[in-house]
Amino acid sequence: MKRILLNIIAVCGIAAVLTSCGDKPVYDENGSRTSSGKIDSDLVGMWSNGNSGYKFDENGKASLIMDFSSIMGFKDDGTFNANGQQLDKDKIVVDGDNIRIYNDFTDPETGVESEVDFLVMKSKGDIDTGTYNGSYEVLGGGLMEFVASRLNVDSNILTVEADFADDSAIVNVLDFLDYDAKDGELKMFNPNFSYVNEEADGLNYTYTIDGDNLTMIYADTGGKEEYSRVKEN
């Protein structure tokens, strides 16, 4: 199971830019951001590059979108793909609207056997035990811990959903960032971030929107990120 988690690398590109950032955003005495109210209506919506992306809401919150389809998901034969390792049907346990996906693990040093959770989720509707397609709230498991570690935060502060549909597995970290966007300047921040540069509090970009295409340039390095608008139902 540890090998599975270490090999999962398809996470949102934001994990690669937790470094020196620009001007500090404003926080109130409780550590919450004080919004400037700068929201670009053209930016509002979901954007993806096929592997990762963002969902910008009108309330100044941004969610992280991560496509895990190539490394995890339910299979037609009832097993679960965890980065190439097929977890048998008996490793998928449904209890009411909760579902637990786990694997057996033997400590190579002590020989002690244990069960290690890969995903623990709560369904937002009735669980289809034929396909398991649907939307779930992620409650815990190794995948949750991995995402938290890549974002340099404690998993307890995260609200994570997973959407499964046939061969698709999309993980959403909801309302993870606050943002301001206006006149081609985008600032995203989260007071819980543990940046490489401890004095930095945010991520600064310039951006342009051309039809359904979004280009973001990271201010500190000039790194370019390109996304396409996702049509939402």
PDB file of C-alpha atoms in Angstrom:
ATOM      1  CA  MET A   1       0.000   0.000   0.000  1.00  0.00           C
ATOM      2  CA  LYS A   2       2.851   2.391   0.745  1.00  0.00           C
ATOM      3  CA  ARG A   3       4.169   1.765  -2.775  1.00  0.00           C
ATOM      4  CA  ILE A   4       0.772   2.663  -4.189  1.00  0.00           C
ATOM      5  CA  LEU A   5       0.722   6.012  -2.421  1.00  0.00           C
ATOM      6  CA  LEU A   6       4.294   6.916  -3.257  1.00  0.00           C
ATOM      7  CA  ASN A   7       3.671   6.291  -6.940  1.00  0.00           C
ATOM      8  CA  ILE A   8       0.603   8.510  -7.188  1.00  0.00           C
ATOM      9  CA  ILE A   9       1.869  11.703  -8.787  1.00  0.00           C
ATOM     10  CA  ALA A  10      -1.118  13.046 -10.740  1.00  0.00           C
ATOM     11  CA  VAL A  11      -1.923  15.923  -8.401  1.00  0.00           C
ATOM     12  CA  CYS A  12      -2.914  19.493  -9.108  1.00  0.00           C
ATOM     13  CA  GLY A  13      -0.105  21.673 -10.442  1.00  0.00           C
ATOM     14  CA  ILE A  14      -0.417  24.011  -7.481  1.00  0.00           C
ATOM     15  CA  ALA A  15       1.713  21.614  -5.421  1.00  0.00           C
ATOM     16  CA  ALA A  16       4.672  22.541  -7.611  1.00  0.00           C
ATOM     17  CA  VAL A  17       4.516  26.277  -6.859  1.00  0.00           C
ATOM     18  CA  LEU A  18       4.438  26.385  -3.074  1.00  0.00           C
ATOM     19  CA  THR A  19       7.483  28.623  -3.050  1.00  0.00           C
ATOM     20  CA  SER A  20       8.226  32.316  -2.797  1.00  0.00           C
ATOM     21  CA  CYS A  21       5.162  34.411  -3.567  1.00  0.00           C
ATOM     22  CA  GLY A  22       4.293  38.074  -3.890  1.00  0.00           C
ATOM     23  CA  ASP A  23       2.601  40.600  -1.620  1.00  0.00           C
ATOM     24  CA  LYS A  24       0.923  39.189   1.461  1.00  0.00           C
ATOM     25  CA  PRO A  25      -2.871  39.132   1.436  1.00  0.00           C
ATOM     26  CA  VAL A  26      -4.869  40.699   4.247  1.00  0.00           C
ATOM     27  CA  TYR A  27      -6.144  38.493   7.097  1.00  0.00           C
ATOM     28  CA  ASP A  28      -8.361  39.380  10.013  1.00  0.00           C
ATOM     29  CA  GLU A  29      -7.467  38.649  13.637  1.00  0.00           C
ATOM     30  CA  ASN A  30      -8.775  35.073  13.273  1.00  0.00           C
ATOM     31  CA  GLY A  31      -6.461  34.267  10.398  1.00  0.00           C
ATOM     32  CA  SER A  32      -9.193  34.495   7.757  1.00  0.00           C
ATOM     33  CA  ARG A  33      -8.739  36.457   4.573  1.00  0.00           C
ATOM     34  CA  THR A  34     -10.420  39.822   4.287  1.00  0.00           C
ATOM     35  CA  SER A  35     -11.811  39.825   0.755  1.00  0.00           C
ATOM     36  CA  SER A  36     -11.123  42.743  -1.553  1.00  0.00           C
ATOM     37  CA  GLY A  37     -14.232  41.788  -3.525  1.00  0.00           C
ATOM     38  CA  LYS A  38     -12.353  41.521  -6.810  1.00  0.00           C
ATOM     39  CA  ILE A  39     -14.078  38.747  -8.757  1.00  0.00           C
ATOM     40  CA  ASP A  40     -13.819  38.493 -12.555  1.00  0.00           C
ATOM     41  CA  SER A  41     -17.074  36.957 -13.817  1.00  0.00           C
ATOM     42  CA  ASP A  42     -15.252  35.657 -16.912  1.00  0.00           C
ATOM     43  CA  LEU A  43     -13.013  33.556 -14.658  1.00  0.00           C
ATOM     44  CA  VAL A  44     -15.862  32.034 -12.643  1.00  0.00           C
ATOM     45  CA  GLY A  45     -16.372  28.374 -13.539  1.00  0.00           C
ATOM     46  CA  MET A  46     -14.339  25.193 -13.951  1.00  0.00           C
ATOM     47  CA  TRP A  47     -11.050  25.001 -15.878  1.00  0.00           C
ATOM     48  CA  SER A  48      -8.962  21.922 -16.648  1.00  0.00           C
ATOM     49  CA  ASN A  49      -5.808  20.917 -18.524  1.00  0.00           C
ATOM     50  CA  GLY A  50      -6.805  17.263 -18.575  1.00  0.00           C
ATOM     51  CA  ASN A  51      -4.882  16.375 -15.432  1.00  0.00           C
ATOM     52  CA  SER A  52      -5.700  19.174 -13.020  1.00  0.00           C
ATOM     53  CA  GLY A  53      -7.486  22.463 -12.769  1.00  0.00           C
ATOM     54  CA  TYR A  54      -9.488  24.934 -10.724  1.00  0.00           C
ATOM     55  CA  LYS A  55     -13.107  25.784 -10.060  1.00  0.00           C
ATOM     56  CA  PHE A  56     -13.534  29.490  -9.321  1.00  0.00           C
ATOM     57  CA  ASP A  57     -16.755  30.387  -7.529  1.00  0.00           C
ATOM     58  CA  GLU A  58     -18.527  33.722  -7.296  1.00  0.00           C
ATOM     59  CA  ASN A  59     -17.962  33.797  -3.521  1.00  0.00           C
ATOM     60  CA  GLY A  60     -14.196  34.203  -3.863  1.00  0.00           C
ATOM     61  CA  LYS A  61     -13.409  30.541  -3.220  1.00  0.00           C
ATOM     62  CA  ALA A  62     -11.438  28.266  -5.532  1.00  0.00           C
ATOM     63  CA  SER A  63     -11.444  24.461  -5.515  1.00  0.00           C
ATOM     64  CA  LEU A  64      -8.672  22.211  -6.830  1.00  0.00           C
ATOM     65  CA  ILE A  65      -9.618  19.672  -9.501  1.00  0.00           C
ATOM     66  CA  MET A  66      -7.427  16.574  -9.894  1.00  0.00           C
ATOM     67  CA  ASP A  67      -7.906  13.840 -12.488  1.00  0.00           C
ATOM     68  CA  PHE A  68      -6.902  10.459 -11.026  1.00  0.00           C
ATOM     69  CA  SER A  69      -8.549   8.433 -13.822  1.00  0.00           C
ATOM     70  CA  SER A  70      -5.296   6.872 -15.004  1.00  0.00           C
ATOM     71  CA  ILE A  71      -4.317   5.568 -11.582  1.00  0.00           C
ATOM     72  CA  MET A  72      -7.472   4.620  -9.720  1.00  0.00           C
ATOM     73  CA  GLY A  73     -11.067   3.598 -10.257  1.00  0.00           C
ATOM     74  CA  PHE A  74     -13.659   0.851 -10.166  1.00  0.00           C
ATOM     75  CA  LYS A  75     -13.355  -1.820 -12.866  1.00  0.00           C
ATOM     76  CA  ASP A  76     -16.050  -3.718 -14.767  1.00  0.00           C
ATOM     77  CA  ASP A  77     -15.142  -6.957 -12.979  1.00  0.00           C
ATOM     78  CA  GLY A  78     -15.906  -5.408  -9.584  1.00  0.00           C
ATOM     79  CA  THR A  79     -12.302  -4.843  -8.511  1.00  0.00           C
ATOM     80  CA  PHE A  80     -10.654  -1.501  -7.777  1.00  0.00           C
ATOM     81  CA  ASN A  81      -7.554  -0.232  -9.564  1.00  0.00           C
ATOM     82  CA  ALA A  82      -5.108   1.430  -7.164  1.00  0.00           C
ATOM     83  CA  ASN A  83      -2.249   2.551  -9.396  1.00  0.00           C
ATOM     84  CA  GLY A  84      -1.980  -0.759 -11.214  1.00  0.00           C
ATOM     85  CA  GLN A  85      -2.722  -2.980  -8.249  1.00  0.00           C
ATOM     86  CA  GLN A  86      -6.127  -4.624  -8.462  1.00  0.00           C
ATOM     87  CA  LEU A  87      -7.907  -4.759  -5.117  1.00  0.00           C
ATOM     88  CA  ASP A  88     -10.369  -7.665  -5.092  1.00  0.00           C
ATOM     89  CA  LYS A  89     -14.097  -7.313  -4.507  1.00  0.00           C
ATOM     90  CA  ASP A  90     -13.751  -8.325  -0.870  1.00  0.00           C
ATOM     91  CA  LYS A  91     -11.572  -5.245  -0.326  1.00  0.00           C
ATOM     92  CA  ILE A  92     -14.560  -3.002  -1.191  1.00  0.00           C
ATOM     93  CA  VAL A  93     -16.877  -2.878   1.821  1.00  0.00           C
ATOM     94  CA  VAL A  94     -20.246  -1.098   1.664  1.00  0.00           C
ATOM     95  CA  ASP A  95     -22.011  -0.208   4.923  1.00  0.00           C
ATOM     96  CA  GLY A  96     -25.140   1.843   4.325  1.00  0.00           C
ATOM     97  CA  ASP A  97     -24.025   4.961   2.458  1.00  0.00           C
ATOM     98  CA  ASN A  98     -20.373   4.464   3.439  1.00  0.00           C
ATOM     99  CA  ILE A  99     -17.784   2.628   1.388  1.00  0.00           C
ATOM    100  CA  ARG A 100     -14.330   1.467   2.461  1.00  0.00           C
ATOM    101  CA  ILE A 101     -11.580   0.345   0.085  1.00  0.00           C
ATOM    102  CA  TYR A 102      -8.588  -1.238   1.780  1.00  0.00           C
ATOM    103  CA  ASN A 103      -5.697  -3.628   1.302  1.00  0.00           C
ATOM    104  CA  ASP A 104      -3.816  -6.057   3.505  1.00  0.00           C
ATOM    105  CA  PHE A 105      -0.351  -4.991   4.591  1.00  0.00           C
ATOM    106  CA  THR A 106       2.408  -7.053   6.204  1.00  0.00           C
ATOM    107  CA  ASP A 107       5.149  -5.147   7.969  1.00  0.00           C
ATOM    108  CA  PRO A 108       8.408  -6.442   6.423  1.00  0.00           C
ATOM    109  CA  GLU A 109      10.289  -5.991   9.700  1.00  0.00           C
ATOM    110  CA  THR A 110       7.839  -7.392  12.238  1.00  0.00           C
ATOM    111  CA  GLY A 111       5.670  -9.601  10.049  1.00  0.00           C
ATOM    112  CA  VAL A 112       2.577  -8.062  11.658  1.00  0.00           C
ATOM    113  CA  GLU A 113      -0.436  -8.035   9.349  1.00  0.00           C
ATOM    114  CA  SER A 114      -2.907  -5.156   9.230  1.00  0.00           C
ATOM    115  CA  GLU A 115      -5.543  -3.582   7.012  1.00  0.00           C
ATOM    116  CA  VAL A 116      -4.660  -0.247   5.405  1.00  0.00           C
ATOM    117  CA  ASP A 117      -7.419   2.018   4.108  1.00  0.00           C
ATOM    118  CA  PHE A 118      -6.944   3.408   0.625  1.00  0.00           C
ATOM    119  CA  LEU A 119     -10.261   5.285   0.535  1.00  0.00           C
ATOM    120  CA  VAL A 120     -13.063   5.776   3.035  1.00  0.00           C
ATOM    121  CA  MET A 121     -16.017   7.625   1.526  1.00  0.00           C
ATOM    122  CA  LYS A 122     -19.631   8.576   2.096  1.00  0.00           C
ATOM    123  CA  SER A 123     -21.941   8.490  -0.905  1.00  0.00           C
ATOM    124  CA  LYS A 124     -24.028  11.529  -1.757  1.00  0.00           C
ATOM    125  CA  GLY A 125     -26.754   9.220  -3.031  1.00  0.00           C
ATOM    126  CA  ASP A 126     -27.601   5.564  -3.183  1.00  0.00           C
ATOM    127  CA  ILE A 127     -24.536   3.407  -3.854  1.00  0.00           C
ATOM    128  CA  ASP A 128     -24.701   1.519  -7.136  1.00  0.00           C
ATOM    129  CA  THR A 129     -22.814  -1.649  -6.208  1.00  0.00           C
ATOM    130  CA  GLY A 130     -22.694  -2.628  -9.867  1.00  0.00           C
ATOM    131  CA  THR A 131     -20.576   0.298 -11.048  1.00  0.00           C
ATOM    132  CA  TYR A 132     -20.006   2.445  -7.937  1.00  0.00           C
ATOM    133  CA  ASN A 133     -20.475   5.464 -10.189  1.00  0.00           C
ATOM    134  CA  GLY A 134     -21.451   8.575  -8.274  1.00  0.00           C
ATOM    135  CA  SER A 135     -20.232  11.393  -6.080  1.00  0.00           C
ATOM    136  CA  TYR A 136     -18.669  10.744  -2.674  1.00  0.00           C
ATOM    137  CA  GLU A 137     -17.370  12.720   0.260  1.00  0.00           C
ATOM    138  CA  VAL A 138     -13.875  11.449   1.081  1.00  0.00           C
ATOM    139  CA  LEU A 139     -13.645  10.806   4.822  1.00  0.00           C
ATOM    140  CA  GLY A 140     -10.138   9.390   5.065  1.00  0.00           C
ATOM    141  CA  GLY A 141      -7.657   6.818   3.871  1.00  0.00           C
ATOM    142  CA  GLY A 142      -4.239   6.893   2.287  1.00  0.00           C
ATOM    143  CA  LEU A 143      -5.349   8.902  -0.725  1.00  0.00           C
ATOM    144  CA  MET A 144      -6.609  11.714   1.500  1.00  0.00           C
ATOM    145  CA  GLU A 145      -3.333  11.762   3.425  1.00  0.00           C
ATOM    146  CA  PHE A 146      -1.367  11.798   0.192  1.00  0.00           C
ATOM    147  CA  VAL A 147      -3.257  14.788  -1.203  1.00  0.00           C
ATOM    148  CA  ALA A 148      -2.795  16.646   2.088  1.00  0.00           C
ATOM    149  CA  SER A 149       0.928  15.931   2.092  1.00  0.00           C
ATOM    150  CA  ARG A 150       1.305  17.212  -1.461  1.00  0.00           C
ATOM    151  CA  LEU A 151      -0.446  20.432  -0.453  1.00  0.00           C
ATOM    152  CA  ASN A 152       1.632  20.716   2.739  1.00  0.00           C
ATOM    153  CA  VAL A 153      -1.422  20.885   5.003  1.00  0.00           C
ATOM    154  CA  ASP A 154      -3.138  18.743   7.636  1.00  0.00           C
ATOM    155  CA  SER A 155      -5.824  16.528   6.143  1.00  0.00           C
ATOM    156  CA  ASN A 156      -8.248  17.669   8.860  1.00  0.00           C
ATOM    157  CA  ILE A 157      -8.687  21.044   7.165  1.00  0.00           C
ATOM    158  CA  LEU A 158      -9.592  19.536   3.777  1.00  0.00           C
ATOM    159  CA  THR A 159     -13.031  18.950   2.320  1.00  0.00           C
ATOM    160  CA  VAL A 160     -12.565  16.430  -0.489  1.00  0.00           C
ATOM    161  CA  GLU A 161     -14.992  14.858  -2.928  1.00  0.00           C
ATOM    162  CA  ALA A 162     -14.430  12.066  -5.435  1.00  0.00           C
ATOM    163  CA  ASP A 163     -16.580  11.643  -8.529  1.00  0.00           C
ATOM    164  CA  PHE A 164     -16.537   8.259 -10.276  1.00  0.00           C
ATOM    165  CA  ALA A 165     -18.099   7.681 -13.690  1.00  0.00           C
ATOM    166  CA  ASP A 166     -17.143   4.615 -15.751  1.00  0.00           C
ATOM    167  CA  ASP A 167     -13.413   5.109 -16.436  1.00  0.00           C
ATOM    168  CA  SER A 168     -13.275   8.540 -14.790  1.00  0.00           C
ATOM    169  CA  ALA A 169     -12.067   9.369 -11.263  1.00  0.00           C
ATOM    170  CA  ILE A 170     -11.994  13.076 -10.390  1.00  0.00           C
ATOM    171  CA  VAL A 171     -10.886  14.316  -6.978  1.00  0.00           C
ATOM    172  CA  ASN A 172     -12.021  17.780  -5.878  1.00  0.00           C
ATOM    173  CA  VAL A 173     -10.503  19.693  -2.951  1.00  0.00           C
ATOM    174  CA  LEU A 174     -13.391  22.022  -2.214  1.00  0.00           C
ATOM    175  CA  ASP A 175     -12.964  25.724  -1.380  1.00  0.00           C
ATOM    176  CA  PHE A 176      -9.291  25.206  -0.651  1.00  0.00           C
ATOM    177  CA  LEU A 177      -8.207  28.663  -1.770  1.00  0.00           C
ATOM    178  CA  ASP A 178      -9.448  32.215  -1.488  1.00  0.00           C
ATOM    179  CA  TYR A 179      -8.852  34.333  -4.561  1.00  0.00           C
ATOM    180  CA  ASP A 180      -9.076  37.843  -5.966  1.00  0.00           C
ATOM    181  CA  ALA A 181      -9.141  38.421  -9.709  1.00  0.00           C
ATOM    182  CA  LYS A 182      -9.365  41.646 -11.665  1.00  0.00           C
ATOM    183  CA  ASP A 183      -7.681  43.360 -14.604  1.00  0.00           C
ATOM    184  CA  GLY A 184      -5.611  40.285 -15.458  1.00  0.00           C
ATOM    185  CA  GLU A 185      -4.194  39.805 -11.967  1.00  0.00           C
ATOM    186  CA  LEU A 186      -5.043  36.734  -9.888  1.00  0.00           C
ATOM    187  CA  LYS A 187      -4.096  36.126  -6.259  1.00  0.00           C
ATOM    188  CA  MET A 188      -4.817  32.843  -4.503  1.00  0.00           C
ATOM    189  CA  PHE A 189      -4.050  32.130  -0.884  1.00  0.00           C
ATOM    190  CA  ASN A 190      -4.745  29.932   2.113  1.00  0.00           C
ATOM    191  CA  PRO A 191      -3.494  30.773   5.631  1.00  0.00           C
ATOM    192  CA  ASN A 192      -2.955  27.067   6.307  1.00  0.00           C
ATOM    193  CA  PHE A 193      -0.324  26.711   3.593  1.00  0.00           C
ATOM    194  CA  SER A 194       3.153  25.704   4.678  1.00  0.00           C
ATOM    195  CA  TYR A 195       5.242  27.333   1.951  1.00  0.00           C
ATOM    196  CA  VAL A 196       8.866  26.663   1.179  1.00  0.00           C
ATOM    197  CA  ASN A 197       9.319  30.350   1.885  1.00  0.00           C
ATOM    198  CA  GLU A 198       7.762  30.731   5.341  1.00  0.00           C
ATOM    199  CA  GLU A 199       7.133  34.453   4.797  1.00  0.00           C
ATOM    200  CA  ALA A 200       4.910  33.878   1.758  1.00  0.00           C
ATOM    201  CA  ASP A 201       1.146  33.783   2.087  1.00  0.00           C
ATOM    202  CA  GLY A 202      -0.141  33.559  -1.455  1.00  0.00           C
ATOM    203  CA  LEU A 203       0.258  32.669  -5.112  1.00  0.00           C
ATOM    204  CA  ASN A 204       0.351  35.528  -7.617  1.00  0.00           C
ATOM    205  CA  TYR A 205      -0.495  35.166 -11.301  1.00  0.00           C
ATOM    206  CA  THR A 206      -1.273  37.237 -14.332  1.00  0.00           C
ATOM    207  CA  TYR A 207      -3.927  35.687 -16.560  1.00  0.00           C
ATOM    208  CA  THR A 208      -5.675  36.041 -19.886  1.00  0.00           C
ATOM    209  CA  ILE A 209      -8.922  34.496 -21.110  1.00  0.00           C
ATOM    210  CA  ASP A 210      -9.407  33.877 -24.826  1.00  0.00           C
ATOM    211  CA  GLY A 211     -12.805  32.324 -25.400  1.00  0.00           C
ATOM    212  CA  ASP A 212     -12.747  29.025 -23.519  1.00  0.00           C
ATOM    213  CA  ASN A 213      -8.991  29.102 -22.938  1.00  0.00           C
ATOM    214  CA  LEU A 214      -7.299  30.358 -19.775  1.00  0.00           C
ATOM    215  CA  THR A 215      -3.574  31.116 -19.560  1.00  0.00           C
ATOM    216  CA  MET A 216      -2.041  31.761 -16.132  1.00  0.00           C
ATOM    217  CA  ILE A 217       1.533  33.013 -15.654  1.00  0.00           C
ATOM    218  CA  TYR A 218       3.058  32.477 -12.222  1.00  0.00           C
ATOM    219  CA  ALA A 219       4.526  35.832 -11.226  1.00  0.00           C
ATOM    220  CA  ASP A 220       7.660  34.635  -9.419  1.00  0.00           C
ATOM    221  CA  THR A 221       8.973  32.217 -12.056  1.00  0.00           C
ATOM    222  CA  GLY A 222       7.129  33.016 -15.278  1.00  0.00           C
ATOM    223  CA  GLY A 223       5.808  29.459 -15.389  1.00  0.00           C
ATOM    224  CA  LYS A 224       2.815  29.088 -17.701  1.00  0.00           C
ATOM    225  CA  GLU A 225      -0.334  27.089 -16.972  1.00  0.00           C
ATOM    226  CA  GLU A 226      -2.964  26.578 -19.680  1.00  0.00           C
ATOM    227  CA  TYR A 227      -6.535  25.419 -19.102  1.00  0.00           C
ATOM    228  CA  SER A 228      -9.771  24.979 -21.027  1.00  0.00           C
ATOM    229  CA  ARG A 229     -13.226  25.764 -19.709  1.00  0.00           C
ATOM    230  CA  VAL A 230     -15.236  22.739 -18.614  1.00  0.00           C
ATOM    231  CA  LYS A 231     -18.897  22.934 -19.552  1.00  0.00           C
ATOM    232  CA  GLU A 232     -20.878  22.154 -16.406  1.00  0.00           C
ATOM    233  CA  ASN A 233     -24.313  20.548 -16.433  1.00  0.00           C
TER     234      ASN A 233
END
